[in-house]
Amino acid sequence: MIGFLTGPMLMISLAIFFGGLAYRAVMYVRGLSWQLDRVAYKPHFTHGLKGALHSIRRWMIPGGTYGWRTQPFMAAAFFLFHIGAVLVPLFLLGHQVLLKQLLGFSLPTLPSLAADVLTVVAIIGGVMLALRRIALTEVRILTTPYDWFILAVSVAPFVTGFIARMHWGNYDFWIIAHILTGELLLIIAPFTKLSHIVLFFMSRGQLGMDYSIKRGGMKRNYAFPW
Amino acid sequence: MPEGTFCNKQPINTEEDLKSLLGDKGGAQYYEEMKHLDVDVPALAATLEKTCKARIRTWLEICAHCGMCADSCFLYRVSERDPKQVPAYKIQSTLGVIVKNKGNVSNEFMRHCVDVAWSQCTCCNRCGMYCPHGIDMGVMFSYLRGLLFSQGFVPWEMKIGSGMHRVYNAQMDVTEEDWVDTCEWMADEYGEEWPGLEIPVDKEDADIMYTLNAREPKHYPEDLAEAAILFHIAGENWTVPSTGWEQTSLAMFAGDWAACKKQVETVYSAIERLRPKRVVGTECGHAHRATVIEGPYWAGREDGLPPAPYIHYVEWLAEALRTGKIKIDPSKKIKEPVTLQDSCNYIRNHGLSNITREIMSYIAEDFREMAPNREHNYCCGGGGGFNGIGKYRHQRNEALKTKRDQILDTGCKLVVAPCHNCWDAIRDLEEEFEIGIRWTFLKPLILKMAIIPDHLKLQEDEDE
Ligand code: SF4
Ligand code: SF4
Ligand code: SF4
């Protein structure tokens, strides 16, 4: 069972994840239209690219934008969750061992203490995001069961992985639960809101482009104050 | 009843239709008919298929429902944080539903969308700056307005507005003769005081072609005279076109993209006909947005730029003050505290915030910023056509509160508002809340402060 899940099944999940997300990114760009979007992408491409990178960079820095600064709780929840969510799956020792077995190469790994801390931090971030959904009327009105599902799917691999790692309860059960939830996440990512893993960069960059090509980027002698 | 006499899917194309629609006072019959207007689902679905592409679809799909955009919207704030005013909610519950149902929505739902699109969003684009995903509700609402317009679901005044552009190429019934007459009249009227004052019509190869807002010739022609006098003082070689002088676009507020194209093309062909080195637009935010920022796309100009460099009045004025073409008498500078309205349409949407501050530095001794300001400033409450729609007067008046409080916080009694919509909204807010403020365009202000070069002075002045 574990052999299958960490062998062929993992390969399939990874293929769907990377293939699917790449497809989403390509389709995003192909679906842009300078006339409908009213942005002259091509003639001012370099200029636009600068604005795109600026916008992406600022939103990836905690406190880098007015948006983050005016909403510190959300900023904290967001960064705690996403830092763990990006670093742990990529650089966890256990994952790298699998990767080596599967594809014959591996990435650097995180010290296990750091990985543990990041996992807990991600879970805390996830809980904060959930609390916001319950507590704030302006978020509650937007929240649908689908949002809860996405949040649950995203936090589940961390919770199950951490329980297994701590050897609480039945290790085999939790490690299988961890693998299953992890693979579920990989597989559904391209087809759900989780596609924001790549589409965030497209959409964010694109508004940065819009603002720097069309909406004053050529007039402002400073970058847009995100 | 599928289509009414007034409320139907046909845009206004003749003077006769326009007049009869205007005859329906307040749109009473129009709105009654709207209750029975059918939704053409296949047409709506086809339009979505053709025009709703990656950008908007992705925005609708990946919105994290995080609510970070809530506080960015002044309409959410003035409505006591009504969750129904959260930008993401407003768009998901309107455009989102139309897209999800592939256009299969009811008459009632479309009328609900009309209310939201025209009374809960001024397309000020502020929320887009506060959304981590870069989702811009202003852009989406403008798209939604287009869909609604194509189905005949549009406020009465907006239908009239776009009809005006279709019939007169202007937002009001100012014909070419009216316009040219006004130019002559103003040149005569002010010529006595300003010898040599001219408003040259259709001069080719001038340095500047000036374009404006039809409300100026129609309701305050002295604005045109002031522009002429300032060009005269600055010694500019300028002209106005006989056709293609109207720079605004109520059609943009209405979502009538065909009329937008038609309107902006009249201006562009004037540019091509008269070949000015550059074009200067008047103190109007939405006019600038329509003709300079969005216009090139309606006209299908691939580089996204108008046919000649096209600047807003504040850019010309800053340059004239900077280079000394217009000199300010230091003793006449504004002594009292003064604040400045940052128009979304050319500040957030065209990066001109430094320019307006440069102007203030030449003319004001005690300039005070509103908070927030520049790109982060709030809409005055009158944008996107909100000022002019009778049905939503109550909501519009509520919306003015943000600006009222921002102004009160500065402690200033004088507000410089170089945008027609903002100017109107601030006038209305004084009428509504009586906070004891005055408001002004830049032209009359500068005219009072400018040093008049000797050779332009009245002869008798020198004799004295
Ligand atoms: S564009 Fe402006 S008015 Fe419209 S939802 Fe966004 S912030 Fe509110
Ligand atoms: S801030 Fe952006 S992602 Fe969050 S709810 Fe608003 S539109 Fe959606
Ligand atoms: S009326 Fe003025 S403040 Fe309001 S949206 Fe237009 S430019 Fe902005």
PDB file of C-alpha atoms in Angstrom, chain B residues 92-270:
ATOM      1  CA  GLN B  92     -19.520  37.705  -7.162  1.00  0.00           C
ATOM      2  CA  SER B  93     -23.222  38.115  -6.489  1.00  0.00           C
ATOM      3  CA  THR B  94     -23.777  39.908  -9.797  1.00  0.00           C
ATOM      4  CA  LEU B  95     -21.259  39.273 -12.566  1.00  0.00           C
ATOM      5  CA  GLY B  96     -20.172  36.054 -10.835  1.00  0.00           C
ATOM      6  CA  VAL B  97     -23.695  34.651 -11.015  1.00  0.00           C
ATOM      7  CA  ILE B  98     -24.214  35.737 -14.629  1.00  0.00           C
ATOM      8  CA  VAL B  99     -20.981  34.038 -15.677  1.00  0.00           C
ATOM      9  CA  LYS B 100     -21.717  30.899 -13.672  1.00  0.00           C
ATOM     10  CA  ASN B 101     -25.211  30.611 -15.154  1.00  0.00           C
ATOM     11  CA  LYS B 102     -23.933  31.403 -18.629  1.00  0.00           C
ATOM     12  CA  GLY B 103     -26.282  34.341 -18.901  1.00  0.00           C
ATOM     13  CA  ASN B 104     -29.329  32.429 -17.798  1.00  0.00           C
ATOM     14  CA  VAL B 105     -30.689  34.933 -15.306  1.00  0.00           C
ATOM     15  CA  SER B 106     -34.048  36.582 -14.702  1.00  0.00           C
ATOM     16  CA  ASN B 107     -35.317  40.091 -15.285  1.00  0.00           C
ATOM     17  CA  GLU B 108     -35.397  40.636 -11.558  1.00  0.00           C
ATOM     18  CA  PHE B 109     -31.800  39.575 -11.223  1.00  0.00           C
ATOM     19  CA  MET B 110     -30.729  41.925 -14.003  1.00  0.00           C
ATOM     20  CA  ARG B 111     -32.455  44.825 -12.251  1.00  0.00           C
ATOM     21  CA  HIS B 112     -30.659  43.893  -9.077  1.00  0.00           C
ATOM     22  CA  CYS B 113     -27.399  44.010 -11.054  1.00  0.00           C
ATOM     23  CA  VAL B 114     -28.306  47.482 -12.315  1.00  0.00           C
ATOM     24  CA  ASP B 115     -28.675  48.702  -8.749  1.00  0.00           C
ATOM     25  CA  VAL B 116     -25.372  47.208  -7.697  1.00  0.00           C
ATOM     26  CA  ALA B 117     -23.435  48.249 -10.787  1.00  0.00           C
ATOM     27  CA  TRP B 118     -24.512  51.879 -10.712  1.00  0.00           C
ATOM     28  CA  SER B 119     -25.119  52.570  -7.056  1.00  0.00           C
ATOM     29  CA  GLN B 120     -22.562  50.414  -5.280  1.00  0.00           C
ATOM     30  CA  CYS B 121     -19.442  50.982  -7.341  1.00  0.00           C
ATOM     31  CA  THR B 122     -17.986  54.115  -8.899  1.00  0.00           C
ATOM     32  CA  CYS B 123     -15.295  52.156 -10.760  1.00  0.00           C
ATOM     33  CA  CYS B 124     -12.705  54.048  -8.742  1.00  0.00           C
ATOM     34  CA  ASN B 125     -10.349  51.037  -8.849  1.00  0.00           C
ATOM     35  CA  ARG B 126      -9.205  51.462  -5.276  1.00  0.00           C
ATOM     36  CA  CYS B 127     -10.035  47.916  -4.161  1.00  0.00           C
ATOM     37  CA  GLY B 128      -7.708  46.395  -6.736  1.00  0.00           C
ATOM     38  CA  MET B 129      -4.780  47.880  -4.862  1.00  0.00           C
ATOM     39  CA  TYR B 130      -5.729  46.127  -1.653  1.00  0.00           C
ATOM     40  CA  CYS B 131      -6.406  42.667  -2.997  1.00  0.00           C
ATOM     41  CA  PRO B 132      -3.514  40.223  -2.707  1.00  0.00           C
ATOM     42  CA  HIS B 133      -4.563  38.598  -5.970  1.00  0.00           C
ATOM     43  CA  GLY B 134      -4.728  41.892  -7.800  1.00  0.00           C
ATOM     44  CA  ILE B 135      -8.434  41.532  -8.473  1.00  0.00           C
ATOM     45  CA  ASP B 136      -9.840  44.853  -9.630  1.00  0.00           C
ATOM     46  CA  MET B 137     -13.562  45.200  -9.075  1.00  0.00           C
ATOM     47  CA  GLY B 138     -13.607  48.548 -10.864  1.00  0.00           C
ATOM     48  CA  VAL B 139     -12.574  46.809 -14.069  1.00  0.00           C
ATOM     49  CA  MET B 140     -15.119  44.046 -13.558  1.00  0.00           C
ATOM     50  CA  PHE B 141     -17.950  46.437 -12.776  1.00  0.00           C
ATOM     51  CA  SER B 142     -17.225  48.333 -15.907  1.00  0.00           C
ATOM     52  CA  TYR B 143     -17.439  45.045 -17.793  1.00  0.00           C
ATOM     53  CA  LEU B 144     -20.706  44.209 -16.030  1.00  0.00           C
ATOM     54  CA  ARG B 145     -22.130  47.581 -17.020  1.00  0.00           C
ATOM     55  CA  GLY B 146     -21.353  46.749 -20.627  1.00  0.00           C
ATOM     56  CA  LEU B 147     -23.245  43.461 -20.368  1.00  0.00           C
ATOM     57  CA  LEU B 148     -26.209  45.175 -18.746  1.00  0.00           C
ATOM     58  CA  PHE B 149     -26.251  47.951 -21.306  1.00  0.00           C
ATOM     59  CA  SER B 150     -26.263  45.483 -24.180  1.00  0.00           C
ATOM     60  CA  GLN B 151     -29.443  44.008 -22.697  1.00  0.00           C
ATOM     61  CA  GLY B 152     -31.146  47.357 -22.153  1.00  0.00           C
ATOM     62  CA  PHE B 153     -30.715  47.257 -18.389  1.00  0.00           C
ATOM     63  CA  VAL B 154     -29.245  50.653 -17.693  1.00  0.00           C
ATOM     64  CA  PRO B 155     -30.336  53.643 -15.611  1.00  0.00           C
ATOM     65  CA  TRP B 156     -32.427  56.159 -17.511  1.00  0.00           C
ATOM     66  CA  GLU B 157     -29.879  58.979 -17.286  1.00  0.00           C
ATOM     67  CA  MET B 158     -27.109  56.718 -18.550  1.00  0.00           C
ATOM     68  CA  LYS B 159     -29.147  55.706 -21.559  1.00  0.00           C
ATOM     69  CA  ILE B 160     -29.721  59.378 -22.261  1.00  0.00           C
ATOM     70  CA  GLY B 161     -26.032  60.113 -21.723  1.00  0.00           C
ATOM     71  CA  SER B 162     -24.859  57.542 -24.206  1.00  0.00           C
ATOM     72  CA  GLY B 163     -27.609  58.666 -26.589  1.00  0.00           C
ATOM     73  CA  MET B 164     -26.273  62.222 -26.389  1.00  0.00           C
ATOM     74  CA  HIS B 165     -22.887  60.984 -27.551  1.00  0.00           C
ATOM     75  CA  ARG B 166     -24.471  59.002 -30.334  1.00  0.00           C
ATOM     76  CA  VAL B 167     -26.579  61.923 -31.544  1.00  0.00           C
ATOM     77  CA  TYR B 168     -24.452  64.991 -30.808  1.00  0.00           C
ATOM     78  CA  ASN B 169     -20.988  63.549 -30.229  1.00  0.00           C
ATOM     79  CA  ALA B 170     -21.158  65.281 -26.886  1.00  0.00           C
ATOM     80  CA  GLN B 171     -22.587  64.493 -23.496  1.00  0.00           C
ATOM     81  CA  MET B 172     -25.064  67.346 -23.904  1.00  0.00           C
ATOM     82  CA  ASP B 173     -26.906  68.752 -26.859  1.00  0.00           C
ATOM     83  CA  VAL B 174     -24.120  71.101 -27.894  1.00  0.00           C
ATOM     84  CA  THR B 175     -23.931  71.114 -31.673  1.00  0.00           C
ATOM     85  CA  GLU B 176     -20.939  72.139 -33.725  1.00  0.00           C
ATOM     86  CA  GLU B 177     -22.570  75.550 -34.386  1.00  0.00           C
ATOM     87  CA  ASP B 178     -23.298  76.061 -30.690  1.00  0.00           C
ATOM     88  CA  TRP B 179     -19.725  75.243 -29.895  1.00  0.00           C
ATOM     89  CA  VAL B 180     -18.109  77.495 -32.471  1.00  0.00           C
ATOM     90  CA  ASP B 181     -20.519  80.294 -31.492  1.00  0.00           C
ATOM     91  CA  THR B 182     -19.518  79.889 -27.877  1.00  0.00           C
ATOM     92  CA  CYS B 183     -15.854  80.204 -28.832  1.00  0.00           C
ATOM     93  CA  GLU B 184     -16.534  83.443 -30.713  1.00  0.00           C
ATOM     94  CA  TRP B 185     -18.785  84.763 -27.995  1.00  0.00           C
ATOM     95  CA  MET B 186     -16.225  84.139 -25.266  1.00  0.00           C
ATOM     96  CA  ALA B 187     -13.392  85.622 -27.314  1.00  0.00           C
ATOM     97  CA  ASP B 188     -15.513  88.763 -27.860  1.00  0.00           C
ATOM     98  CA  GLU B 189     -16.780  88.976 -24.341  1.00  0.00           C
ATOM     99  CA  TYR B 190     -13.381  88.733 -22.739  1.00  0.00           C
ATOM    100  CA  GLY B 191     -11.515  90.399 -25.592  1.00  0.00           C
ATOM    101  CA  GLU B 192     -12.298  93.834 -24.188  1.00  0.00           C
ATOM    102  CA  GLU B 193     -10.424  93.086 -21.043  1.00  0.00           C
ATOM    103  CA  TRP B 194      -7.755  91.036 -22.813  1.00  0.00           C
ATOM    104  CA  PRO B 195      -6.739  92.706 -26.055  1.00  0.00           C
ATOM    105  CA  GLY B 196      -5.668  90.200 -28.635  1.00  0.00           C
ATOM    106  CA  LEU B 197      -7.477  87.331 -26.909  1.00  0.00           C
ATOM    107  CA  GLU B 198      -8.391  84.656 -29.405  1.00  0.00           C
ATOM    108  CA  ILE B 199     -10.011  81.269 -29.405  1.00  0.00           C
ATOM    109  CA  PRO B 200      -8.679  79.988 -32.717  1.00  0.00           C
ATOM    110  CA  VAL B 201     -10.846  77.272 -34.228  1.00  0.00           C
ATOM    111  CA  ASP B 202      -9.342  74.627 -36.520  1.00  0.00           C
ATOM    112  CA  LYS B 203      -5.886  76.122 -36.753  1.00  0.00           C
ATOM    113  CA  GLU B 204      -3.566  73.540 -38.281  1.00  0.00           C
ATOM    114  CA  ASP B 205      -0.173  72.542 -36.876  1.00  0.00           C
ATOM    115  CA  ALA B 206      -0.608  74.456 -33.646  1.00  0.00           C
ATOM    116  CA  ASP B 207       1.466  73.570 -30.603  1.00  0.00           C
ATOM    117  CA  ILE B 208      -1.612  72.720 -28.606  1.00  0.00           C
ATOM    118  CA  MET B 209      -5.076  71.505 -29.409  1.00  0.00           C
ATOM    119  CA  TYR B 210      -7.436  72.032 -26.503  1.00  0.00           C
ATOM    120  CA  THR B 211     -10.372  69.724 -25.763  1.00  0.00           C
ATOM    121  CA  LEU B 212     -12.966  69.942 -23.051  1.00  0.00           C
ATOM    122  CA  ASN B 213     -16.099  68.810 -21.344  1.00  0.00           C
ATOM    123  CA  ALA B 214     -19.381  69.711 -23.077  1.00  0.00           C
ATOM    124  CA  ARG B 215     -20.721  71.062 -19.814  1.00  0.00           C
ATOM    125  CA  GLU B 216     -18.271  73.914 -20.101  1.00  0.00           C
ATOM    126  CA  PRO B 217     -19.663  75.486 -23.279  1.00  0.00           C
ATOM    127  CA  LYS B 218     -23.161  74.538 -22.192  1.00  0.00           C
ATOM    128  CA  HIS B 219     -23.215  75.689 -18.572  1.00  0.00           C
ATOM    129  CA  TYR B 220     -20.044  77.546 -17.663  1.00  0.00           C
ATOM    130  CA  PRO B 221     -18.552  79.035 -20.784  1.00  0.00           C
ATOM    131  CA  GLU B 222     -16.328  81.233 -18.616  1.00  0.00           C
ATOM    132  CA  ASP B 223     -14.260  78.083 -18.033  1.00  0.00           C
ATOM    133  CA  LEU B 224     -13.420  78.121 -21.719  1.00  0.00           C
ATOM    134  CA  ALA B 225     -12.632  81.833 -21.495  1.00  0.00           C
ATOM    135  CA  GLU B 226     -10.327  81.206 -18.552  1.00  0.00           C
ATOM    136  CA  ALA B 227      -8.511  78.489 -20.429  1.00  0.00           C
ATOM    137  CA  ALA B 228      -8.123  80.883 -23.359  1.00  0.00           C
ATOM    138  CA  ILE B 229      -6.801  83.669 -21.142  1.00  0.00           C
ATOM    139  CA  LEU B 230      -4.268  81.400 -19.498  1.00  0.00           C
ATOM    140  CA  PHE B 231      -3.040  80.148 -22.869  1.00  0.00           C
ATOM    141  CA  HIS B 232      -2.906  83.803 -23.927  1.00  0.00           C
ATOM    142  CA  ILE B 233      -0.828  84.790 -20.898  1.00  0.00           C
ATOM    143  CA  ALA B 234       1.456  81.831 -21.435  1.00  0.00           C
ATOM    144  CA  GLY B 235       1.870  82.833 -25.067  1.00  0.00           C
ATOM    145  CA  GLU B 236       0.796  79.455 -26.410  1.00  0.00           C
ATOM    146  CA  ASN B 237       0.095  78.766 -30.037  1.00  0.00           C
ATOM    147  CA  TRP B 238      -3.132  76.865 -29.594  1.00  0.00           C
ATOM    148  CA  THR B 239      -6.408  75.910 -31.181  1.00  0.00           C
ATOM    149  CA  VAL B 240      -9.687  74.126 -30.640  1.00  0.00           C
ATOM    150  CA  PRO B 241     -11.223  71.822 -33.236  1.00  0.00           C
ATOM    151  CA  SER B 242     -14.703  72.581 -34.579  1.00  0.00           C
ATOM    152  CA  THR B 243     -15.556  68.906 -34.291  1.00  0.00           C
ATOM    153  CA  GLY B 244     -13.857  66.522 -31.926  1.00  0.00           C
ATOM    154  CA  TRP B 245     -13.645  69.025 -29.075  1.00  0.00           C
ATOM    155  CA  GLU B 246     -15.718  66.982 -26.637  1.00  0.00           C
ATOM    156  CA  GLN B 247     -13.505  64.856 -24.497  1.00  0.00           C
ATOM    157  CA  THR B 248     -15.909  63.243 -22.059  1.00  0.00           C
ATOM    158  CA  SER B 249     -17.730  59.983 -22.322  1.00  0.00           C
ATOM    159  CA  LEU B 250     -20.924  59.317 -20.433  1.00  0.00           C
ATOM    160  CA  ALA B 251     -21.055  56.303 -22.707  1.00  0.00           C
ATOM    161  CA  MET B 252     -18.168  54.923 -20.627  1.00  0.00           C
ATOM    162  CA  PHE B 253     -20.268  55.211 -17.490  1.00  0.00           C
ATOM    163  CA  ALA B 254     -23.166  53.602 -19.320  1.00  0.00           C
ATOM    164  CA  GLY B 255     -21.115  50.696 -20.658  1.00  0.00           C
ATOM    165  CA  ASP B 256     -21.996  51.588 -24.260  1.00  0.00           C
ATOM    166  CA  TRP B 257     -18.704  50.583 -25.849  1.00  0.00           C
ATOM    167  CA  ALA B 258     -19.823  51.310 -29.402  1.00  0.00           C
ATOM    168  CA  ALA B 259     -20.646  54.902 -28.478  1.00  0.00           C
ATOM    169  CA  CYS B 260     -17.348  55.195 -26.611  1.00  0.00           C
ATOM    170  CA  LYS B 261     -15.520  54.245 -29.761  1.00  0.00           C
ATOM    171  CA  LYS B 262     -17.510  56.652 -31.876  1.00  0.00           C
ATOM    172  CA  GLN B 263     -16.947  59.493 -29.427  1.00  0.00           C
ATOM    173  CA  VAL B 264     -13.227  59.060 -29.023  1.00  0.00           C
ATOM    174  CA  GLU B 265     -12.718  58.666 -32.733  1.00  0.00           C
ATOM    175  CA  THR B 266     -14.111  62.164 -33.326  1.00  0.00           C
ATOM    176  CA  VAL B 267     -11.385  63.537 -31.087  1.00  0.00           C
ATOM    177  CA  TYR B 268      -8.678  61.416 -32.665  1.00  0.00           C
ATOM    178  CA  SER B 269      -9.694  62.432 -36.147  1.00  0.00           C
ATOM    179  CA  ALA B 270      -9.531  66.078 -35.089  1.00  0.00           C
TER     180      ALA B 270
END
